[in-house]
Amino acid sequence: MDRPEVTRLVIVGGGTAGWITAAAFARLLGERLTIELVESEAIGTVGVGEATIPQIIRLNTILGIDEHEFLRATSGTFKLGIEFVDWGSKGSRYLHTFGETGMTVGNVAFHHHWRRSAGAAGDPKGLWNWSLHQMAADQARFGKLDRVGNTAMAGLAYAYHFDASRYALFLRAYSEARGVTRTEGIVQSVQRDGESGDIRAITLQNGTTVAGDFFIDCTGFRSLLLGEELGVGYQDWSRWLPCDRALAVPSERLPVLVPYTRATAKDAGWQWRIPLQHRTGNGHVYSSGFTSDDAAADTLLAGLDTRALGDPRPIRFTTGRREAFWAHNCAAIGLSSGFLEPLESTSIHLIQSHVSRLIQLFPRAGDPSAMREEYNRRCAAEFAQIRDFLILHYHQTTREDTEFWRYCKHMAVPDSLTHKLALFGASGRVGRDVDDLFREASWVQVMLGQGIMPADYDPMADRMSEDQLAEFLANLRTLMSRAVAGLPSHEQYLARHCPVDAALLAA
Ligand SMILES: Cc1cc2nc3c(=O)[nH]c(=O)nc-3n(C[C@H](O)[C@H](O)[C@H](O)COP(=O)(O)OP(=O)(O)OC[C@H]3O[C@@H](n4cnc5c(N)ncnc54)[C@H](O)[C@@H]3O)c2cc1C
């Protein structure tokens, strides 16, 4: 069968997924492709998605976006990690930082040295005494720091918080300036090729027809093209991740802009707090099987640190993923491809990684099945790795104070996670896949933070004498404290480099 050369790309949906996809394709394949994005103001976007992970910096670099301009336009702030409150046990807290703790010595990761030290003494939380990110977060400081002093110790790794609707507008302006055409309208029907079943065109309610060679479904949870039209099924993962609803509400700006997201465990879910320059983003993610919507709203409002600026807005979802991410000549990106709850702020990253993978494997002409297979294989692996990391937060807990937590603590988890827990518990080693999004330091911090104290450490750590170890740990802390003391406050950094326009602050 003859397949035309792929020159016309149609993106359906203009939320964060649609506009990131448009921006990246315009930047990297804009000379080969005509790109048309169809979206409907009447339908709108999901309107949440405000916390990110450091990989977003790579996206901005590829797009050539200036960091300060970007943060000014989106009322953004910096993020050093996520503080988890009440997860492993009630009253506990830890920061999952974007950086290492301490530094690797003699090819042995720092946590093994720390585990060996007298200071560890059965307290898994002690590791954070050697976290640069924790020190900066505690003092609400932020600055660009590549290295600690003149050591080999890495400085501050960071990501951003930003206003989701301003982010989509920012990327829209970027994409339109690079030739992307935006068409307003609601998709009413889809035309398929009688022989191949490929999508040939979509028709909007106003009668306009948009034809294309390749379609990207960014229509959100509805998954209009891949799910509804092409009939690709959905794998439901809610037995492991039982939260299925969220209520989101903005509140006034925090009195001190801290450089981290907070995730506080609640009786049947958890609540996020995202500090922006003009307001705070909040939401309660919960399981409808374990609490009512009214009780969830009360919990959310009672947990706000500043005055609410509206009524809670409900969102429903099912955690899981599409059986395939690309079928025929259509790939789904964003919520249309699956959903992993926002506990580790991974959805925008998934959009970005799917777009970059699709661009790497994008078909020119001919049979695309080999590229499609590779794309589906890699996207599926990525989803499963993130899923396991999220389940860890719920399952590894001593909490049994509500039905929800009893369920999470005692549920069966995927074998891949059981193995990781056993390995770390026995030896402090991390059984991470090579292409796992989460680094060894992330797994270590969350496993310790949730309360696992490894029974042993890497014997290579014994190569340092006890005196050397004590001196090393003391010196490290001094160097880190000095480096953090030299940083400006997060507020000062923002005011100096990326203050939001007064007009935007008032909006
Ligand atoms: C509670 C919650 C909290 C989240 N928090 C985070 C977070 O902190 N960090 C993070 O990275 N991610 C987060 N996410 C995920 C993030 O919000 C999404 O990944 C992101 O917004 C992308 O959404 P989307 O573009 O896929 O879908 P949407 O925003 O829903 O956009 C869908 C688009 O499709 C269009 N459309 C739909 N149907 C039609 C039609 N028939 N015709 C024409 N157009 C149509 C709509 O108009 C819209 O433009 C969160 C998600 C939820 C639910």
mmCIF file with all atom_site columns, N, CA and C in Angstrom, residues 221 233-246 270 285-288 315-323 325 334-344 346-347 350 382-391 394 404 407 411 414:
data_model
loop_
_atom_site.group_PDB
_atom_site.id
_atom_site.type_symbol
_atom_site.label_atom_id
_atom_site.label_alt_id
_atom_site.label_comp_id
_atom_site.label_asym_id
_atom_site.label_entity_id
_atom_site.label_seq_id
_atom_site.pdbx_PDB_ins_code
_atom_site.Cartn_x
_atom_site.Cartn_y
_atom_site.Cartn_z
_atom_site.occupancy
_atom_site.B_iso_or_equiv
_atom_site.pdbx_formal_charge
_atom_site.auth_seq_id
_atom_site.auth_comp_id
_atom_site.auth_asym_id
_atom_site.auth_atom_id
_atom_site.pdbx_PDB_model_num
ATOM 1   N N  . PHE A 1 221 ? -8.251  13.856 28.956 1.00 0.00 ? 221 PHE A N  1
ATOM 2   C CA . PHE A 1 221 ? -8.759  12.558 29.420 1.00 0.00 ? 221 PHE A CA 1
ATOM 3   C C  . PHE A 1 221 ? -9.673  11.888 28.389 1.00 0.00 ? 221 PHE A C  1
ATOM 4   N N  . GLY A 1 233 ? -7.566  0.503  24.013 1.00 0.00 ? 233 GLY A N  1
ATOM 5   C CA . GLY A 1 233 ? -8.084  0.322  25.379 1.00 0.00 ? 233 GLY A CA 1
ATOM 6   C C  . GLY A 1 233 ? -7.220  0.979  26.447 1.00 0.00 ? 233 GLY A C  1
ATOM 7   N N  . TYR A 1 234 ? -7.668  0.841  27.694 1.00 0.00 ? 234 TYR A N  1
ATOM 8   C CA . TYR A 1 234 ? -7.003  1.520  28.814 1.00 0.00 ? 234 TYR A CA 1
ATOM 9   C C  . TYR A 1 234 ? -6.666  0.499  29.892 1.00 0.00 ? 234 TYR A C  1
ATOM 10  N N  . GLN A 1 235 ? -5.441  0.503  30.364 1.00 0.00 ? 235 GLN A N  1
ATOM 11  C CA . GLN A 1 235 ? -5.041  -0.343 31.506 1.00 0.00 ? 235 GLN A CA 1
ATOM 12  C C  . GLN A 1 235 ? -5.294  0.437  32.779 1.00 0.00 ? 235 GLN A C  1
ATOM 13  N N  . ASP A 1 236 ? -6.136  -0.104 33.626 1.00 0.00 ? 236 ASP A N  1
ATOM 14  C CA . ASP A 1 236 ? -6.515  0.595  34.859 1.00 0.00 ? 236 ASP A CA 1
ATOM 15  C C  . ASP A 1 236 ? -5.570  0.159  35.987 1.00 0.00 ? 236 ASP A C  1
ATOM 16  N N  . TRP A 1 237 ? -4.873  1.126  36.591 1.00 0.00 ? 237 TRP A N  1
ATOM 17  C CA . TRP A 1 237 ? -3.911  0.805  37.661 1.00 0.00 ? 237 TRP A CA 1
ATOM 18  C C  . TRP A 1 237 ? -4.436  1.232  39.038 1.00 0.00 ? 237 TRP A C  1
ATOM 19  N N  . SER A 1 238 ? -5.762  1.439  39.143 1.00 0.00 ? 238 SER A N  1
ATOM 20  C CA . SER A 1 238 ? -6.245  2.004  40.407 1.00 0.00 ? 238 SER A CA 1
ATOM 21  C C  . SER A 1 238 ? -6.190  1.024  41.581 1.00 0.00 ? 238 SER A C  1
ATOM 22  N N  . ARG A 1 239 ? -5.917  -0.248 41.313 1.00 0.00 ? 239 ARG A N  1
ATOM 23  C CA . ARG A 1 239 ? -5.763  -1.151 42.465 1.00 0.00 ? 239 ARG A CA 1
ATOM 24  C C  . ARG A 1 239 ? -4.474  -0.822 43.241 1.00 0.00 ? 239 ARG A C  1
ATOM 25  N N  . TRP A 1 240 ? -3.508  -0.207 42.554 1.00 0.00 ? 240 TRP A N  1
ATOM 26  C CA . TRP A 1 240 ? -2.256  0.186  43.215 1.00 0.00 ? 240 TRP A CA 1
ATOM 27  C C  . TRP A 1 240 ? -2.243  1.666  43.589 1.00 0.00 ? 240 TRP A C  1
ATOM 28  N N  . LEU A 1 241 ? -2.955  2.444  42.792 1.00 0.00 ? 241 LEU A N  1
ATOM 29  C CA . LEU A 1 241 ? -2.983  3.898  43.022 1.00 0.00 ? 241 LEU A CA 1
ATOM 30  C C  . LEU A 1 241 ? -4.458  4.284  43.094 1.00 0.00 ? 241 LEU A C  1
ATOM 31  N N  . PRO A 1 242 ? -5.083  4.110  44.269 1.00 0.00 ? 242 PRO A N  1
ATOM 32  C CA . PRO A 1 242 ? -6.549  4.183  44.339 1.00 0.00 ? 242 PRO A CA 1
ATOM 33  C C  . PRO A 1 242 ? -7.151  5.591  44.287 1.00 0.00 ? 242 PRO A C  1
ATOM 34  N N  . CYS A 1 243 ? -6.342  6.633  44.303 1.00 0.00 ? 243 CYS A N  1
ATOM 35  C CA . CYS A 1 243 ? -6.936  7.973  44.209 1.00 0.00 ? 243 CYS A CA 1
ATOM 36  C C  . CYS A 1 243 ? -7.525  8.168  42.809 1.00 0.00 ? 243 CYS A C  1
ATOM 37  N N  . ASP A 1 244 ? -8.728  8.714  42.736 1.00 0.00 ? 244 ASP A N  1
ATOM 38  C CA . ASP A 1 244 ? -9.401  8.861  41.440 1.00 0.00 ? 244 ASP A CA 1
ATOM 39  C C  . ASP A 1 244 ? -10.087 10.216 41.272 1.00 0.00 ? 244 ASP A C  1
ATOM 40  N N  . ARG A 1 245 ? -9.914  11.095 42.251 1.00 0.00 ? 245 ARG A N  1
ATOM 41  C CA . ARG A 1 245 ? -10.525 12.427 42.121 1.00 0.00 ? 245 ARG A CA 1
ATOM 42  C C  . ARG A 1 245 ? -9.592  13.475 42.702 1.00 0.00 ? 245 ARG A C  1
ATOM 43  N N  . ALA A 1 246 ? -9.809  14.720 42.271 1.00 0.00 ? 246 ALA A N  1
ATOM 44  C CA . ALA A 1 246 ? -9.057  15.823 42.866 1.00 0.00 ? 246 ALA A CA 1
ATOM 45  C C  . ALA A 1 246 ? -9.970  17.035 42.947 1.00 0.00 ? 246 ALA A C  1
ATOM 46  N N  . TRP A 1 270 ? -4.063  12.900 49.554 1.00 0.00 ? 270 TRP A N  1
ATOM 47  C CA . TRP A 1 270 ? -3.035  13.858 49.944 1.00 0.00 ? 270 TRP A CA 1
ATOM 48  C C  . TRP A 1 270 ? -3.341  15.223 49.339 1.00 0.00 ? 270 TRP A C  1
ATOM 49  N N  . VAL A 1 285 ? -5.994  15.379 46.329 1.00 0.00 ? 285 VAL A N  1
ATOM 50  C CA . VAL A 1 285 ? -6.147  14.185 45.503 1.00 0.00 ? 285 VAL A CA 1
ATOM 51  C C  . VAL A 1 285 ? -6.649  13.094 46.434 1.00 0.00 ? 285 VAL A C  1
ATOM 52  N N  . TYR A 1 286 ? -7.765  12.446 46.099 1.00 0.00 ? 286 TYR A N  1
ATOM 53  C CA . TYR A 1 286 ? -8.327  11.496 47.061 1.00 0.00 ? 286 TYR A CA 1
ATOM 54  C C  . TYR A 1 286 ? -9.019  10.337 46.351 1.00 0.00 ? 286 TYR A C  1
ATOM 55  N N  . SER A 1 287 ? -9.366  9.332  47.154 1.00 0.00 ? 287 SER A N  1
ATOM 56  C CA . SER A 1 287 ? -10.027 8.152  46.607 1.00 0.00 ? 287 SER A CA 1
ATOM 57  C C  . SER A 1 287 ? -11.505 8.196  46.961 1.00 0.00 ? 287 SER A C  1
ATOM 58  N N  . SER A 1 288 ? -12.351 8.160  45.929 1.00 0.00 ? 288 SER A N  1
ATOM 59  C CA . SER A 1 288 ? -13.797 8.223  46.191 1.00 0.00 ? 288 SER A CA 1
ATOM 60  C C  . SER A 1 288 ? -14.285 6.950  46.872 1.00 0.00 ? 288 SER A C  1
ATOM 61  N N  . ILE A 1 315 ? -12.082 17.377 39.629 1.00 0.00 ? 315 ILE A N  1
ATOM 62  C CA . ILE A 1 315 ? -11.481 16.704 38.466 1.00 0.00 ? 315 ILE A CA 1
ATOM 63  C C  . ILE A 1 315 ? -11.538 15.203 38.754 1.00 0.00 ? 315 ILE A C  1
ATOM 64  N N  . ARG A 1 316 ? -11.939 14.410 37.764 1.00 0.00 ? 316 ARG A N  1
ATOM 65  C CA . ARG A 1 316 ? -11.978 12.957 37.948 1.00 0.00 ? 316 ARG A CA 1
ATOM 66  C C  . ARG A 1 316 ? -10.966 12.295 37.033 1.00 0.00 ? 316 ARG A C  1
ATOM 67  N N  . PHE A 1 317 ? -10.403 11.195 37.470 1.00 0.00 ? 317 PHE A N  1
ATOM 68  C CA . PHE A 1 317 ? -9.425  10.497 36.624 1.00 0.00 ? 317 PHE A CA 1
ATOM 69  C C  . PHE A 1 317 ? -9.331  9.034  37.024 1.00 0.00 ? 317 PHE A C  1
ATOM 70  N N  . THR A 1 318 ? -8.763  8.246  36.154 1.00 0.00 ? 318 THR A N  1
ATOM 71  C CA . THR A 1 318 ? -8.434  6.850  36.466 1.00 0.00 ? 318 THR A CA 1
ATOM 72  C C  . THR A 1 318 ? -6.953  6.676  36.169 1.00 0.00 ? 318 THR A C  1
ATOM 73  N N  . THR A 1 319 ? -6.205  6.294  37.173 1.00 0.00 ? 319 THR A N  1
ATOM 74  C CA . THR A 1 319 ? -4.777  6.114  36.963 1.00 0.00 ? 319 THR A CA 1
ATOM 75  C C  . THR A 1 319 ? -4.531  4.902  36.066 1.00 0.00 ? 319 THR A C  1
ATOM 76  N N  . GLY A 1 320 ? -3.629  5.069  35.125 1.00 0.00 ? 320 GLY A N  1
ATOM 77  C CA . GLY A 1 320 ? -3.325  3.967  34.208 1.00 0.00 ? 320 GLY A CA 1
ATOM 78  C C  . GLY A 1 320 ? -2.804  4.517  32.893 1.00 0.00 ? 320 GLY A C  1
ATOM 79  N N  . ARG A 1 321 ? -2.843  3.683  31.880 1.00 0.00 ? 321 ARG A N  1
ATOM 80  C CA . ARG A 1 321 ? -2.348  4.146  30.582 1.00 0.00 ? 321 ARG A CA 1
ATOM 81  C C  . ARG A 1 321 ? -3.069  3.443  29.444 1.00 0.00 ? 321 ARG A C  1
ATOM 82  N N  . ARG A 1 322 ? -2.970  4.035  28.263 1.00 0.00 ? 322 ARG A N  1
ATOM 83  C CA . ARG A 1 322 ? -3.528  3.396  27.057 1.00 0.00 ? 322 ARG A CA 1
ATOM 84  C C  . ARG A 1 322 ? -2.727  2.127  26.761 1.00 0.00 ? 322 ARG A C  1
ATOM 85  N N  . GLU A 1 323 ? -3.387  1.138  26.197 1.00 0.00 ? 323 GLU A N  1
ATOM 86  C CA . GLU A 1 323 ? -2.699  -0.110 25.817 1.00 0.00 ? 323 GLU A CA 1
ATOM 87  C C  . GLU A 1 323 ? -1.573  0.170  24.827 1.00 0.00 ? 323 GLU A C  1
ATOM 88  N N  . PHE A 1 325 ? 0.406   3.712  22.760 1.00 0.00 ? 325 PHE A N  1
ATOM 89  C CA . PHE A 1 325 ? 0.511   5.176  22.759 1.00 0.00 ? 325 PHE A CA 1
ATOM 90  C C  . PHE A 1 325 ? 0.441   5.738  21.333 1.00 0.00 ? 325 PHE A C  1
ATOM 91  N N  . GLY A 1 334 ? 0.086   13.422 26.508 1.00 0.00 ? 334 GLY A N  1
ATOM 92  C CA . GLY A 1 334 ? -0.597  14.111 27.604 1.00 0.00 ? 334 GLY A CA 1
ATOM 93  C C  . GLY A 1 334 ? -1.632  13.203 28.231 1.00 0.00 ? 334 GLY A C  1
ATOM 94  N N  . LEU A 1 335 ? -2.673  13.798 28.783 1.00 0.00 ? 335 LEU A N  1
ATOM 95  C CA . LEU A 1 335 ? -3.673  13.031 29.528 1.00 0.00 ? 335 LEU A CA 1
ATOM 96  C C  . LEU A 1 335 ? -4.377  12.004 28.646 1.00 0.00 ? 335 LEU A C  1
ATOM 97  N N  . SER A 1 336 ? -4.401  12.243 27.341 1.00 0.00 ? 336 SER A N  1
ATOM 98  C CA . SER A 1 336 ? -5.038  11.298 26.420 1.00 0.00 ? 336 SER A CA 1
ATOM 99  C C  . SER A 1 336 ? -4.274  9.973  26.354 1.00 0.00 ? 336 SER A C  1
ATOM 100 N N  . SER A 1 337 ? -3.016  9.961  26.816 1.00 0.00 ? 337 SER A N  1
ATOM 101 C CA . SER A 1 337 ? -2.198  8.743  26.712 1.00 0.00 ? 337 SER A CA 1
ATOM 102 C C  . SER A 1 337 ? -2.201  7.939  28.006 1.00 0.00 ? 337 SER A C  1
ATOM 103 N N  . GLY A 1 338 ? -2.673  8.552  29.083 1.00 0.00 ? 338 GLY A N  1
ATOM 104 C CA . GLY A 1 338 ? -2.673  7.874  30.377 1.00 0.00 ? 338 GLY A CA 1
ATOM 105 C C  . GLY A 1 338 ? -2.483  8.902  31.471 1.00 0.00 ? 338 GLY A C  1
ATOM 106 N N  . PHE A 1 339 ? -2.619  8.454  32.713 1.00 0.00 ? 339 PHE A N  1
ATOM 107 C CA . PHE A 1 339 ? -2.480  9.426  33.806 1.00 0.00 ? 339 PHE A CA 1
ATOM 108 C C  . PHE A 1 339 ? -1.847  8.782  35.029 1.00 0.00 ? 339 PHE A C  1
ATOM 109 N N  . LEU A 1 340 ? -0.800  9.418  35.497 1.00 0.00 ? 340 LEU A N  1
ATOM 110 C CA . LEU A 1 340 ? -0.191  9.055  36.772 1.00 0.00 ? 340 LEU A CA 1
ATOM 111 C C  . LEU A 1 340 ? -0.360  10.260 37.670 1.00 0.00 ? 340 LEU A C  1
ATOM 112 N N  . GLU A 1 341 ? -0.914  10.040 38.831 1.00 0.00 ? 341 GLU A N  1
ATOM 113 C CA . GLU A 1 341 ? -1.275  11.189 39.663 1.00 0.00 ? 341 GLU A CA 1
ATOM 114 C C  . GLU A 1 341 ? -0.061  12.078 39.975 1.00 0.00 ? 341 GLU A C  1
ATOM 115 N N  . PRO A 1 342 ? -0.337  13.341 40.331 1.00 0.00 ? 342 PRO A N  1
ATOM 116 C CA . PRO A 1 342 ? 0.744   14.349 40.346 1.00 0.00 ? 342 PRO A CA 1
ATOM 117 C C  . PRO A 1 342 ? 1.681   14.318 41.554 1.00 0.00 ? 342 PRO A C  1
ATOM 118 N N  . LEU A 1 343 ? 1.742   13.208 42.265 1.00 0.00 ? 343 LEU A N  1
ATOM 119 C CA . LEU A 1 343 ? 2.526   13.126 43.489 1.00 0.00 ? 343 LEU A CA 1
ATOM 120 C C  . LEU A 1 343 ? 3.997   13.474 43.284 1.00 0.00 ? 343 LEU A C  1
ATOM 121 N N  . GLU A 1 344 ? 4.563   13.088 42.149 1.00 0.00 ? 344 GLU A N  1
ATOM 122 C CA . GLU A 1 344 ? 5.969   13.407 41.869 1.00 0.00 ? 344 GLU A CA 1
ATOM 123 C C  . GLU A 1 344 ? 6.089   14.328 40.651 1.00 0.00 ? 344 GLU A C  1
ATOM 124 N N  . THR A 1 346 ? 5.132   14.354 37.538 1.00 0.00 ? 346 THR A N  1
ATOM 125 C CA . THR A 1 346 ? 5.748   13.719 36.370 1.00 0.00 ? 346 THR A CA 1
ATOM 126 C C  . THR A 1 346 ? 4.993   13.896 35.051 1.00 0.00 ? 346 THR A C  1
ATOM 127 N N  . SER A 1 347 ? 3.760   14.450 35.088 1.00 0.00 ? 347 SER A N  1
ATOM 128 C CA . SER A 1 347 ? 2.969   14.446 33.848 1.00 0.00 ? 347 SER A CA 1
ATOM 129 C C  . SER A 1 347 ? 3.545   15.358 32.761 1.00 0.00 ? 347 SER A C  1
ATOM 130 N N  . LEU A 1 350 ? 6.316   13.635 31.257 1.00 0.00 ? 350 LEU A N  1
ATOM 131 C CA . LEU A 1 350 ? 5.910   12.579 30.315 1.00 0.00 ? 350 LEU A CA 1
ATOM 132 C C  . LEU A 1 350 ? 5.539   13.172 28.958 1.00 0.00 ? 350 LEU A C  1
ATOM 133 N N  . GLU A 1 382 ? 8.497   3.433  30.552 1.00 0.00 ? 382 GLU A N  1
ATOM 134 C CA . GLU A 1 382 ? 8.602   4.673  31.333 1.00 0.00 ? 382 GLU A CA 1
ATOM 135 C C  . GLU A 1 382 ? 7.403   4.820  32.281 1.00 0.00 ? 382 GLU A C  1
ATOM 136 N N  . PHE A 1 383 ? 6.223   4.540  31.772 1.00 0.00 ? 383 PHE A N  1
ATOM 137 C CA . PHE A 1 383 ? 5.020   4.625  32.617 1.00 0.00 ? 383 PHE A CA 1
ATOM 138 C C  . PHE A 1 383 ? 5.131   3.657  33.806 1.00 0.00 ? 383 PHE A C  1
ATOM 139 N N  . ALA A 1 384 ? 5.598   2.430  33.538 1.00 0.00 ? 384 ALA A N  1
ATOM 140 C CA . ALA A 1 384 ? 5.666   1.421  34.610 1.00 0.00 ? 384 ALA A CA 1
ATOM 141 C C  . ALA A 1 384 ? 6.684   1.821  35.680 1.00 0.00 ? 384 ALA A C  1
ATOM 142 N N  . GLN A 1 385 ? 7.801   2.407  35.267 1.00 0.00 ? 385 GLN A N  1
ATOM 143 C CA . GLN A 1 385 ? 8.815   2.825  36.257 1.00 0.00 ? 385 GLN A CA 1
ATOM 144 C C  . GLN A 1 385 ? 8.264   3.915  37.164 1.00 0.00 ? 385 GLN A C  1
ATOM 145 N N  . ILE A 1 386 ? 7.597   4.882  36.568 1.00 0.00 ? 386 ILE A N  1
ATOM 146 C CA . ILE A 1 386 ? 7.044   5.973  37.387 1.00 0.00 ? 386 ILE A CA 1
ATOM 147 C C  . ILE A 1 386 ? 5.941   5.423  38.299 1.00 0.00 ? 386 ILE A C  1
ATOM 148 N N  . ARG A 1 387 ? 5.108   4.537  37.751 1.00 0.00 ? 387 ARG A N  1
ATOM 149 C CA . ARG A 1 387 ? 4.047   3.918  38.561 1.00 0.00 ? 387 ARG A CA 1
ATOM 150 C C  . ARG A 1 387 ? 4.630   3.300  39.831 1.00 0.00 ? 387 ARG A C  1
ATOM 151 N N  . ASP A 1 388 ? 5.704   2.508  39.697 1.00 0.00 ? 388 ASP A N  1
ATOM 152 C CA . ASP A 1 388 ? 6.292   1.839  40.865 1.00 0.00 ? 388 ASP A CA 1
ATOM 153 C C  . ASP A 1 388 ? 6.795   2.861  41.883 1.00 0.00 ? 388 ASP A C  1
ATOM 154 N N  . PHE A 1 389 ? 7.384   3.925  41.387 1.00 0.00 ? 389 PHE A N  1
ATOM 155 C CA . PHE A 1 389 ? 7.923   4.942  42.301 1.00 0.00 ? 389 PHE A CA 1
ATOM 156 C C  . PHE A 1 389 ? 6.784   5.610  43.087 1.00 0.00 ? 389 PHE A C  1
ATOM 157 N N  . LEU A 1 390 ? 5.653   5.814  42.425 1.00 0.00 ? 390 LEU A N  1
ATOM 158 C CA . LEU A 1 390 ? 4.502   6.419  43.120 1.00 0.00 ? 390 LEU A CA 1
ATOM 159 C C  . LEU A 1 390 ? 3.919   5.453  44.152 1.00 0.00 ? 390 LEU A C  1
ATOM 160 N N  . ILE A 1 391 ? 3.794   4.188  43.766 1.00 0.00 ? 391 ILE A N  1
ATOM 161 C CA . ILE A 1 391 ? 3.211   3.205  44.701 1.00 0.00 ? 391 ILE A CA 1
ATOM 162 C C  . ILE A 1 391 ? 4.036   3.131  45.984 1.00 0.00 ? 391 ILE A C  1
ATOM 163 N N  . TYR A 1 394 ? 2.830   5.210  48.877 1.00 0.00 ? 394 TYR A N  1
ATOM 164 C CA . TYR A 1 394 ? 1.601   4.781  49.557 1.00 0.00 ? 394 TYR A CA 1
ATOM 165 C C  . TYR A 1 394 ? 1.815   3.506  50.371 1.00 0.00 ? 394 TYR A C  1
ATOM 166 N N  . PHE A 1 404 ? -8.204  3.802  54.250 1.00 0.00 ? 404 PHE A N  1
ATOM 167 C CA . PHE A 1 404 ? -7.398  4.055  53.060 1.00 0.00 ? 404 PHE A CA 1
ATOM 168 C C  . PHE A 1 404 ? -5.945  3.612  53.285 1.00 0.00 ? 404 PHE A C  1
ATOM 169 N N  . TYR A 1 407 ? -5.530  -0.095 53.553 1.00 0.00 ? 407 TYR A N  1
ATOM 170 C CA . TYR A 1 407 ? -5.554  -0.702 52.216 1.00 0.00 ? 407 TYR A CA 1
ATOM 171 C C  . TYR A 1 407 ? -4.180  -0.569 51.545 1.00 0.00 ? 407 TYR A C  1
ATOM 172 N N  . MET A 1 411 ? -1.837  -3.725 50.457 1.00 0.00 ? 411 MET A N  1
ATOM 173 C CA . MET A 1 411 ? -2.147  -4.154 49.082 1.00 0.00 ? 411 MET A CA 1
ATOM 174 C C  . MET A 1 411 ? -0.936  -4.884 48.474 1.00 0.00 ? 411 MET A C  1
ATOM 175 N N  . PRO A 1 414 ? 3.340   -4.408 42.478 1.00 0.00 ? 414 PRO A N  1
ATOM 176 C CA . PRO A 1 414 ? 4.007   -5.104 41.369 1.00 0.00 ? 414 PRO A CA 1
ATOM 177 C C  . PRO A 1 414 ? 5.321   -5.753 41.842 1.00 0.00 ? 414 PRO A C  1
#
